[in-house]
PDB file of C-alpha atoms in Angstrom:
ATOM      1  CA  UNK R   1      64.490  91.955  32.583  1.00  0.00           C
ATOM      2  CA  UNK R   2      63.621  94.313  35.435  1.00  0.00           C
ATOM      3  CA  UNK R   3      60.142  94.518  36.927  1.00  0.00           C
ATOM      4  CA  UNK R   4      59.667  97.984  35.374  1.00  0.00           C
ATOM      5  CA  UNK R   5      61.317  99.894  32.518  1.00  0.00           C
ATOM      6  CA  UNK R   6      64.134 102.202  33.610  1.00  0.00           C
ATOM      7  CA  UNK R   7      64.000 105.990  33.740  1.00  0.00           C
ATOM      8  CA  UNK R   8      65.748 107.977  31.029  1.00  0.00           C
ATOM      9  CA  UNK R   9      69.334 109.182  31.476  1.00  0.00           C
ATOM     10  CA  UNK R  10      68.219 112.729  32.311  1.00  0.00           C
ATOM     11  CA  UNK R  11      66.146 111.637  35.320  1.00  0.00           C
ATOM     12  CA  UNK R  12      67.302 112.988  38.695  1.00  0.00           C
ATOM     13  CA  UNK R  13      67.292 110.777  41.788  1.00  0.00           C
ATOM     14  CA  UNK R  14      67.013 112.447  45.189  1.00  0.00           C
ATOM     15  CA  UNK R  15      66.710 111.416  48.828  1.00  0.00           C
ATOM     16  CA  UNK R  16      64.172 113.223  51.014  1.00  0.00           C
ATOM     17  CA  UNK R  17      64.162 112.725  54.777  1.00  0.00           C
ATOM     18  CA  UNK R  18      61.214 114.121  56.749  1.00  0.00           C
ATOM     19  CA  UNK R  19      60.825 114.872  60.437  1.00  0.00           C
ATOM     20  CA  UNK R  20      58.335 111.984  60.632  1.00  0.00           C
ATOM     21  CA  UNK R  21      61.258 109.563  60.246  1.00  0.00           C
ATOM     22  CA  UNK R  22      60.571 108.738  56.611  1.00  0.00           C
ATOM     23  CA  UNK R  23      63.356 108.711  54.031  1.00  0.00           C
ATOM     24  CA  UNK R  24      62.004 108.656  50.473  1.00  0.00           C
ATOM     25  CA  UNK R  25      63.678 107.992  47.153  1.00  0.00           C
ATOM     26  CA  UNK R  26      62.351 110.660  44.773  1.00  0.00           C
ATOM     27  CA  UNK R  27      62.781 110.793  40.989  1.00  0.00           C
ATOM     28  CA  UNK R  28      62.298 113.940  38.878  1.00  0.00           C
ATOM     29  CA  UNK R  29      62.425 114.544  35.144  1.00  0.00           C
ATOM     30  CA  UNK R  30      61.541 117.406  32.802  1.00  0.00           C
ATOM     31  CA  UNK R  31      60.580 121.058  33.128  1.00  0.00           C
ATOM     32  CA  UNK R  32      57.244 122.852  33.366  1.00  0.00           C
ATOM     33  CA  UNK R  33      54.212 122.647  35.664  1.00  0.00           C
ATOM     34  CA  UNK R  34      54.841 120.112  38.436  1.00  0.00           C
ATOM     35  CA  UNK R  35      53.002 116.772  38.504  1.00  0.00           C
ATOM     36  CA  UNK R  36      53.550 114.362  41.376  1.00  0.00           C
ATOM     37  CA  UNK R  37      52.780 110.764  40.381  1.00  0.00           C
ATOM     38  CA  UNK R  38      52.029 108.444  43.303  1.00  0.00           C
ATOM     39  CA  UNK R  39      52.726 104.726  42.655  1.00  0.00           C
ATOM     40  CA  UNK R  40      50.208 101.979  43.286  1.00  0.00           C
ATOM     41  CA  UNK R  41      50.499  99.067  45.665  1.00  0.00           C
ATOM     42  CA  UNK R  42      53.738  97.074  45.427  1.00  0.00           C
ATOM     43  CA  UNK R  43      55.124  99.661  42.984  1.00  0.00           C
ATOM     44  CA  UNK R  44      58.199 101.919  43.179  1.00  0.00           C
ATOM     45  CA  UNK R  45      58.597 105.179  41.256  1.00  0.00           C
ATOM     46  CA  UNK R  46      59.550 103.169  38.144  1.00  0.00           C
ATOM     47  CA  UNK R  47      55.865 102.406  37.603  1.00  0.00           C
ATOM     48  CA  UNK R  48      55.707 105.802  35.856  1.00  0.00           C
ATOM     49  CA  UNK R  49      58.759 105.590  33.595  1.00  0.00           C
ATOM     50  CA  UNK R  50      56.671 105.296  30.435  1.00  0.00           C
ATOM     51  CA  UNK R  51      54.483 108.256  31.397  1.00  0.00           C
ATOM     52  CA  UNK R  52      57.564 110.300  32.280  1.00  0.00           C
ATOM     53  CA  UNK R  53      58.951 109.586  28.811  1.00  0.00           C
ATOM     54  CA  UNK R  54      55.769 110.940  27.223  1.00  0.00           C
ATOM     55  CA  UNK R  55      55.043 113.906  29.514  1.00  0.00           C
ATOM     56  CA  UNK R  56      58.374 115.251  30.776  1.00  0.00           C
ATOM     57  CA  UNK R  57      58.796 117.375  27.656  1.00  0.00           C
ATOM     58  CA  UNK R  58      55.942 119.581  28.882  1.00  0.00           C
ATOM     59  CA  UNK R  59      55.842 118.967  32.636  1.00  0.00           C
ATOM     60  CA  UNK R  60      58.108 118.556  35.632  1.00  0.00           C
ATOM     61  CA  UNK R  61      57.314 114.917  36.464  1.00  0.00           C
ATOM     62  CA  UNK R  62      57.975 113.753  40.034  1.00  0.00           C
ATOM     63  CA  UNK R  63      57.492 110.301  41.533  1.00  0.00           C
ATOM     64  CA  UNK R  64      58.795 108.474  44.581  1.00  0.00           C
ATOM     65  CA  UNK R  65      58.928 105.091  46.272  1.00  0.00           C
ATOM     66  CA  UNK R  66      56.027 105.009  48.738  1.00  0.00           C
ATOM     67  CA  UNK R  67      56.148 103.357  52.143  1.00  0.00           C
ATOM     68  CA  UNK R  68      56.446  99.615  51.662  1.00  0.00           C
ATOM     69  CA  UNK R  69      58.053  99.704  48.212  1.00  0.00           C
ATOM     70  CA  UNK R  70      61.410 100.395  46.615  1.00  0.00           C
ATOM     71  CA  UNK R  71      64.107 102.113  48.665  1.00  0.00           C
ATOM     72  CA  UNK R  72      61.922 104.277  50.913  1.00  0.00           C
ATOM     73  CA  UNK R  73      62.171 103.574  54.633  1.00  0.00           C
ATOM     74  CA  UNK R  74      59.560 104.458  57.241  1.00  0.00           C
ATOM     75  CA  UNK R  75      58.709 103.866  60.908  1.00  0.00           C
ATOM     76  CA  UNK R  76      57.092 100.507  61.724  1.00  0.00           C
ATOM     77  CA  UNK R  77      53.529  99.928  60.525  1.00  0.00           C
ATOM     78  CA  UNK R  78      50.600 100.148  60.742  1.00  0.00           C
ATOM     79  CA  UNK R  79      50.438 103.024  58.282  1.00  0.00           C
ATOM     80  CA  UNK R  80      47.294 104.972  57.526  1.00  0.00           C
ATOM     81  CA  UNK R  81      46.303 106.691  54.320  1.00  0.00           C
ATOM     82  CA  UNK R  82      46.880 109.945  56.210  1.00  0.00           C
ATOM     83  CA  UNK R  83      50.508 108.882  56.646  1.00  0.00           C
ATOM     84  CA  UNK R  84      50.786 108.329  52.908  1.00  0.00           C
ATOM     85  CA  UNK R  85      49.161 111.722  52.253  1.00  0.00           C
ATOM     86  CA  UNK R  86      51.632 113.415  54.576  1.00  0.00           C
ATOM     87  CA  UNK R  87      54.525 111.832  52.664  1.00  0.00           C
ATOM     88  CA  UNK R  88      53.077 113.133  49.396  1.00  0.00           C
ATOM     89  CA  UNK R  89      52.688 116.599  50.889  1.00  0.00           C
ATOM     90  CA  UNK R  90      56.356 116.571  51.906  1.00  0.00           C
ATOM     91  CA  UNK R  91      57.347 115.754  48.332  1.00  0.00           C
ATOM     92  CA  UNK R  92      55.211 118.650  47.059  1.00  0.00           C
ATOM     93  CA  UNK R  93      56.864 121.021  49.520  1.00  0.00           C
ATOM     94  CA  UNK R  94      60.389 119.872  48.685  1.00  0.00           C
ATOM     95  CA  UNK R  95      60.182 119.557  44.893  1.00  0.00           C
ATOM     96  CA  UNK R  96      57.206 121.653  43.736  1.00  0.00           C
ATOM     97  CA  UNK R  97      57.424 124.776  45.908  1.00  0.00           C
ATOM     98  CA  UNK R  98      54.427 123.698  47.929  1.00  0.00           C
ATOM     99  CA  UNK R  99      51.839 123.257  45.183  1.00  0.00           C
ATOM    100  CA  UNK R 100      51.349 120.660  42.427  1.00  0.00           C
ATOM    101  CA  UNK R 101      49.038 118.556  40.334  1.00  0.00           C
ATOM    102  CA  UNK R 102      48.876 115.100  41.937  1.00  0.00           C
ATOM    103  CA  UNK R 103      47.992 111.892  40.118  1.00  0.00           C
ATOM    104  CA  UNK R 104      48.153 108.303  41.279  1.00  0.00           C
ATOM    105  CA  UNK R 105      46.994 104.828  40.325  1.00  0.00           C
ATOM    106  CA  UNK R 106      45.332 102.309  42.658  1.00  0.00           C
ATOM    107  CA  UNK R 107      46.866 102.839  46.126  1.00  0.00           C
ATOM    108  CA  UNK R 108      48.321 105.982  44.565  1.00  0.00           C
ATOM    109  CA  UNK R 109      44.796 107.060  43.653  1.00  0.00           C
ATOM    110  CA  UNK R 110      43.731 106.746  47.275  1.00  0.00           C
ATOM    111  CA  UNK R 111      46.811 108.709  48.339  1.00  0.00           C
ATOM    112  CA  UNK R 112      45.894 111.372  45.786  1.00  0.00           C
ATOM    113  CA  UNK R 113      42.424 111.696  47.324  1.00  0.00           C
ATOM    114  CA  UNK R 114      43.743 111.729  50.885  1.00  0.00           C
ATOM    115  CA  UNK R 115      46.302 114.417  50.008  1.00  0.00           C
ATOM    116  CA  UNK R 116      43.621 116.567  48.381  1.00  0.00           C
ATOM    117  CA  UNK R 117      41.406 116.192  51.452  1.00  0.00           C
ATOM    118  CA  UNK R 118      44.122 116.710  54.082  1.00  0.00           C
ATOM    119  CA  UNK R 119      46.240 119.308  52.235  1.00  0.00           C
ATOM    120  CA  UNK R 120      43.899 121.043  49.763  1.00  0.00           C
ATOM    121  CA  UNK R 121      46.032 124.168  49.371  1.00  0.00           C
ATOM    122  CA  UNK R 122      48.935 122.060  48.086  1.00  0.00           C
ATOM    123  CA  UNK R 123      46.999 120.682  45.086  1.00  0.00           C
ATOM    124  CA  UNK R 124      45.965 122.620  42.018  1.00  0.00           C
ATOM    125  CA  UNK R 125      44.250 119.465  40.721  1.00  0.00           C
ATOM    126  CA  UNK R 126      43.842 115.798  41.660  1.00  0.00           C
ATOM    127  CA  UNK R 127      43.847 113.077  38.987  1.00  0.00           C
ATOM    128  CA  UNK R 128      43.283 109.731  40.704  1.00  0.00           C
ATOM    129  CA  UNK R 129      43.240 106.713  38.370  1.00  0.00           C
ATOM    130  CA  UNK R 130      41.843 103.252  39.005  1.00  0.00           C
ATOM    131  CA  UNK R 131      40.597 104.444  42.369  1.00  0.00           C
ATOM    132  CA  UNK R 132      37.767 104.219  44.897  1.00  0.00           C
ATOM    133  CA  UNK R 133      36.258 106.361  47.632  1.00  0.00           C
ATOM    134  CA  UNK R 134      35.738 103.140  49.592  1.00  0.00           C
ATOM    135  CA  UNK R 135      36.727  99.607  48.627  1.00  0.00           C
ATOM    136  CA  UNK R 136      33.900  97.109  48.835  1.00  0.00           C
ATOM    137  CA  UNK R 137      32.403  94.099  47.047  1.00  0.00           C
ATOM    138  CA  UNK R 138      34.650  91.774  45.064  1.00  0.00           C
ATOM    139  CA  UNK R 139      37.652  94.105  45.306  1.00  0.00           C
ATOM    140  CA  UNK R 140      37.546  94.094  49.112  1.00  0.00           C
ATOM    141  CA  UNK R 141      37.176  90.312  49.252  1.00  0.00           C
ATOM    142  CA  UNK R 142      40.069  89.819  46.827  1.00  0.00           C
ATOM    143  CA  UNK R 143      42.380  92.234  48.648  1.00  0.00           C
ATOM    144  CA  UNK R 144      41.534  90.739  52.036  1.00  0.00           C
ATOM    145  CA  UNK R 145      42.262  87.272  50.646  1.00  0.00           C
ATOM    146  CA  UNK R 146      45.675  88.477  49.432  1.00  0.00           C
ATOM    147  CA  UNK R 147      46.381  89.865  52.905  1.00  0.00           C
ATOM    148  CA  UNK R 148      45.205  86.706  54.666  1.00  0.00           C
ATOM    149  CA  UNK R 149      47.224  84.328  52.493  1.00  0.00           C
ATOM    150  CA  UNK R 150      50.369  86.256  53.401  1.00  0.00           C
ATOM    151  CA  UNK R 151      49.483  86.306  57.087  1.00  0.00           C
ATOM    152  CA  UNK R 152      49.106  82.519  56.848  1.00  0.00           C
ATOM    153  CA  UNK R 153      52.695  82.301  55.599  1.00  0.00           C
ATOM    154  CA  UNK R 154      51.762  80.932  52.173  1.00  0.00           C
ATOM    155  CA  UNK R 155      54.214  81.832  49.394  1.00  0.00           C
ATOM    156  CA  UNK R 156      53.196  81.544  45.750  1.00  0.00           C
ATOM    157  CA  UNK R 157      55.722  79.710  43.555  1.00  0.00           C
ATOM    158  CA  UNK R 158      57.455  81.580  40.733  1.00  0.00           C
ATOM    159  CA  UNK R 159      55.499  79.764  38.027  1.00  0.00           C
ATOM    160  CA  UNK R 160      52.203  81.016  39.491  1.00  0.00           C
ATOM    161  CA  UNK R 161      53.075  84.690  40.007  1.00  0.00           C
ATOM    162  CA  UNK R 162      52.471  86.122  36.529  1.00  0.00           C
ATOM    163  CA  UNK R 163      49.393  83.986  35.722  1.00  0.00           C
ATOM    164  CA  UNK R 164      47.896  85.027  39.055  1.00  0.00           C
ATOM    165  CA  UNK R 165      48.583  88.768  39.106  1.00  0.00           C
ATOM    166  CA  UNK R 166      48.531  89.708  35.420  1.00  0.00           C
ATOM    167  CA  UNK R 167      44.858  88.855  35.012  1.00  0.00           C
ATOM    168  CA  UNK R 168      44.026  91.572  37.550  1.00  0.00           C
ATOM    169  CA  UNK R 169      46.221  94.105  35.763  1.00  0.00           C
ATOM    170  CA  UNK R 170      45.610  93.760  32.023  1.00  0.00           C
ATOM    171  CA  UNK R 171      42.598  93.242  29.739  1.00  0.00           C
ATOM    172  CA  UNK R 172      42.036  89.958  27.926  1.00  0.00           C
ATOM    173  CA  UNK R 173      43.167  91.308  24.561  1.00  0.00           C
ATOM    174  CA  UNK R 174      46.511  92.342  26.044  1.00  0.00           C
ATOM    175  CA  UNK R 175      47.099  88.928  27.596  1.00  0.00           C
ATOM    176  CA  UNK R 176      46.236  87.280  24.258  1.00  0.00           C
ATOM    177  CA  UNK R 177      49.143  89.115  22.610  1.00  0.00           C
ATOM    178  CA  UNK R 178      51.949  86.534  22.738  1.00  0.00           C
ATOM    179  CA  UNK R 179      54.741  89.095  22.492  1.00  0.00           C
ATOM    180  CA  UNK R 180      53.295  91.297  25.234  1.00  0.00           C
ATOM    181  CA  UNK R 181      52.488  88.302  27.422  1.00  0.00           C
ATOM    182  CA  UNK R 182      56.092  87.088  27.261  1.00  0.00           C
ATOM    183  CA  UNK R 183      57.217  90.523  28.483  1.00  0.00           C
ATOM    184  CA  UNK R 184      54.571  90.695  31.221  1.00  0.00           C
ATOM    185  CA  UNK R 185      55.278  87.131  32.361  1.00  0.00           C
ATOM    186  CA  UNK R 186      58.961  87.779  32.951  1.00  0.00           C
ATOM    187  CA  UNK R 187      58.459  91.218  34.495  1.00  0.00           C
ATOM    188  CA  UNK R 188      55.723  90.089  36.899  1.00  0.00           C
ATOM    189  CA  UNK R 189      57.737  87.071  38.015  1.00  0.00           C
ATOM    190  CA  UNK R 190      60.683  89.326  38.829  1.00  0.00           C
ATOM    191  CA  UNK R 191      58.427  91.900  40.482  1.00  0.00           C
ATOM    192  CA  UNK R 192      56.660  89.593  42.933  1.00  0.00           C
ATOM    193  CA  UNK R 193      59.347  86.943  43.523  1.00  0.00           C
ATOM    194  CA  UNK R 194      61.152  88.809  46.293  1.00  0.00           C
ATOM    195  CA  UNK R 195      58.309  91.014  47.486  1.00  0.00           C
ATOM    196  CA  UNK R 196      58.280  91.276  51.289  1.00  0.00           C
ATOM    197  CA  UNK R 197      54.891  89.852  52.384  1.00  0.00           C
ATOM    198  CA  UNK R 198      54.640  92.300  55.295  1.00  0.00           C
ATOM    199  CA  UNK R 199      55.052  95.285  52.974  1.00  0.00           C
ATOM    200  CA  UNK R 200      52.069  94.143  50.938  1.00  0.00           C
ATOM    201  CA  UNK R 201      50.031  93.554  54.096  1.00  0.00           C
ATOM    202  CA  UNK R 202      50.846  97.036  55.389  1.00  0.00           C
ATOM    203  CA  UNK R 203      50.015  98.784  52.120  1.00  0.00           C
ATOM    204  CA  UNK R 204      46.832  96.883  51.384  1.00  0.00           C
ATOM    205  CA  UNK R 205      45.432  97.166  54.908  1.00  0.00           C
ATOM    206  CA  UNK R 206      45.837 100.949  54.648  1.00  0.00           C
ATOM    207  CA  UNK R 207      43.753 100.810  51.458  1.00  0.00           C
ATOM    208  CA  UNK R 208      40.980  98.732  53.027  1.00  0.00           C
ATOM    209  CA  UNK R 209      40.814 101.044  56.066  1.00  0.00           C
ATOM    210  CA  UNK R 210      40.358 104.123  53.870  1.00  0.00           C
ATOM    211  CA  UNK R 211      36.901 105.663  53.436  1.00  0.00           C
ATOM    212  CA  UNK R 212      36.726 109.231  52.125  1.00  0.00           C
ATOM    213  CA  UNK R 213      33.123 109.300  50.896  1.00  0.00           C
ATOM    214  CA  UNK R 214      32.025 112.007  53.317  1.00  0.00           C
ATOM    215  CA  UNK R 215      35.232 114.030  53.157  1.00  0.00           C
ATOM    216  CA  UNK R 216      35.127 114.200  49.358  1.00  0.00           C
ATOM    217  CA  UNK R 217      31.821 116.073  49.483  1.00  0.00           C
ATOM    218  CA  UNK R 218      33.502 119.203  50.839  1.00  0.00           C
ATOM    219  CA  UNK R 219      36.925 118.919  49.192  1.00  0.00           C
ATOM    220  CA  UNK R 220      37.608 122.122  47.205  1.00  0.00           C
ATOM    221  CA  UNK R 221      40.277 120.593  44.928  1.00  0.00           C
ATOM    222  CA  UNK R 222      39.261 119.976  41.285  1.00  0.00           C
ATOM    223  CA  UNK R 223      39.075 116.225  40.621  1.00  0.00           C
ATOM    224  CA  UNK R 224      39.542 114.656  37.189  1.00  0.00           C
ATOM    225  CA  UNK R 225      39.076 110.942  37.788  1.00  0.00           C
ATOM    226  CA  UNK R 226      40.292 108.375  35.252  1.00  0.00           C
ATOM    227  CA  UNK R 227      38.819 104.885  35.016  1.00  0.00           C
ATOM    228  CA  UNK R 228      39.537 101.996  32.657  1.00  0.00           C
ATOM    229  CA  UNK R 229      36.731 100.057  31.008  1.00  0.00           C
ATOM    230  CA  UNK R 230      38.358  96.619  31.493  1.00  0.00           C
ATOM    231  CA  UNK R 231      39.590  97.226  35.046  1.00  0.00           C
ATOM    232  CA  UNK R 232      38.865  94.250  37.315  1.00  0.00           C
ATOM    233  CA  UNK R 233      40.443  95.714  40.455  1.00  0.00           C
ATOM    234  CA  UNK R 234      38.646  99.069  40.433  1.00  0.00           C
ATOM    235  CA  UNK R 235      35.763  98.956  37.957  1.00  0.00           C
ATOM    236  CA  UNK R 236      34.731 102.243  36.322  1.00  0.00           C
ATOM    237  CA  UNK R 237      31.710 102.524  38.643  1.00  0.00           C
ATOM    238  CA  UNK R 238      34.062 102.844  41.635  1.00  0.00           C
ATOM    239  CA  UNK R 239      36.016 105.606  39.919  1.00  0.00           C
ATOM    240  CA  UNK R 240      32.881 107.433  38.804  1.00  0.00           C
ATOM    241  CA  UNK R 241      31.652 107.620  42.401  1.00  0.00           C
ATOM    242  CA  UNK R 242      34.778 109.586  43.367  1.00  0.00           C
ATOM    243  CA  UNK R 243      34.039 112.144  40.651  1.00  0.00           C
ATOM    244  CA  UNK R 244      30.360 112.276  41.614  1.00  0.00           C
ATOM    245  CA  UNK R 245      31.158 112.961  45.277  1.00  0.00           C
ATOM    246  CA  UNK R 246      33.714 115.723  44.669  1.00  0.00           C
ATOM    247  CA  UNK R 247      32.134 119.191  44.232  1.00  0.00           C
ATOM    248  CA  UNK R 248      34.331 119.831  41.177  1.00  0.00           C
ATOM    249  CA  UNK R 249      34.613 116.300  39.847  1.00  0.00           C
ATOM    250  CA  UNK R 250      34.702 115.015  36.266  1.00  0.00           C
ATOM    251  CA  UNK R 251      34.952 111.361  35.263  1.00  0.00           C
ATOM    252  CA  UNK R 252      36.940 110.128  32.259  1.00  0.00           C
ATOM    253  CA  UNK R 253      36.825 106.512  31.086  1.00  0.00           C
ATOM    254  CA  UNK R 254      39.431 105.074  28.718  1.00  0.00           C
ATOM    255  CA  UNK R 255      38.037 102.145  26.721  1.00  0.00           C
ATOM    256  CA  UNK R 256      39.893  98.884  26.299  1.00  0.00           C
ATOM    257  CA  UNK R 257      42.365  99.334  29.144  1.00  0.00           C
ATOM    258  CA  UNK R 258      42.935  97.424  32.383  1.00  0.00           C
ATOM    259  CA  UNK R 259      44.085  98.480  35.821  1.00  0.00           C
ATOM    260  CA  UNK R 260      47.800  98.672  34.959  1.00  0.00           C
ATOM    261  CA  UNK R 261      47.609  99.314  31.207  1.00  0.00           C
ATOM    262  CA  UNK R 262      49.644 102.493  31.716  1.00  0.00           C
ATOM    263  CA  UNK R 263      52.698 100.244  32.086  1.00  0.00           C
ATOM    264  CA  UNK R 264      53.813  98.104  29.117  1.00  0.00           C
ATOM    265  CA  UNK R 265      50.348  97.813  27.521  1.00  0.00           C
ATOM    266  CA  UNK R 266      49.097 101.250  26.355  1.00  0.00           C
ATOM    267  CA  UNK R 267      51.002 104.027  28.127  1.00  0.00           C
ATOM    268  CA  UNK R 268      50.444 106.173  25.052  1.00  0.00           C
ATOM    269  CA  UNK R 269      46.674 106.250  25.601  1.00  0.00           C
ATOM    270  CA  UNK R 270      46.996 107.044  29.301  1.00  0.00           C
ATOM    271  CA  UNK R 271      49.550 109.784  28.629  1.00  0.00           C
ATOM    272  CA  UNK R 272      47.340 111.312  25.937  1.00  0.00           C
ATOM    273  CA  UNK R 273      44.323 111.346  28.267  1.00  0.00           C
ATOM    274  CA  UNK R 274      46.377 113.027  30.987  1.00  0.00           C
ATOM    275  CA  UNK R 275      47.733 115.546  28.495  1.00  0.00           C
ATOM    276  CA  UNK R 276      44.199 116.369  27.318  1.00  0.00           C
ATOM    277  CA  UNK R 277      42.997 116.846  30.894  1.00  0.00           C
ATOM    278  CA  UNK R 278      45.987 118.989  31.817  1.00  0.00           C
ATOM    279  CA  UNK R 279      45.794 121.108  28.691  1.00  0.00           C
ATOM    280  CA  UNK R 280      42.092 121.784  29.232  1.00  0.00           C
ATOM    281  CA  UNK R 281      42.438 122.694  32.889  1.00  0.00           C
ATOM    282  CA  UNK R 282      45.674 124.669  32.606  1.00  0.00           C
ATOM    283  CA  UNK R 283      44.388 126.709  29.674  1.00  0.00           C
ATOM    284  CA  UNK R 284      41.136 127.517  31.465  1.00  0.00           C
TER     285      UNK R 284
END
């Protein structure tokens, strides 16, 4: 089993090289209004395969491997969230004629916010999911601990990978499903077994350095922020603050879902929420 489901046979794979020395693997599927999906930490473009399958009939779905994941290469770290936003802007220019809806989960949610703030004319709407304007409290302590354990050279054994990471990704009811747990266990072991520790450090430090609370207050891009009621990593209160700070911000909470429920658990519910948001905004 692979760490993520594969894209459909009609998906297009491209290589985009920018003048900043970044070469990105970009995947596109479908026709219609352009949506750029930004992966979360430790995730390649494949994190969105199940959403692509549900949305590419109506939309031109674009995703890419961000710095520190998949096949994308970039100059040496440290990387800032502004660097990630610039990469996203280059994808919009190259594949969406310079303007798109942008949505991202976790690190991808922060990139979505940074792109809206730094390149507002390139976004018709921002839909960050499982996100934060600033990471604090338990989430900051947990992320810093994950960074520090890697800096100390400690490697988690295979048998501990899924039990450790899955609890931060899925709600209790999902983990209690024996069939789903067997799938998650294998996929998460494969996903984190060969993960380069430095890539995780670089990505997660960029997240902890990011604070857009003041900048959001004057961002003209419409924000539709999605939170998940059972999200341990970014509780709904963190997501709601993003919507509250943005001048045109609306918060949506999906009950019963965890931080990464869009993959393997309930992608149907996440896709339906996105479709409802997009239909409402595009029609208006």
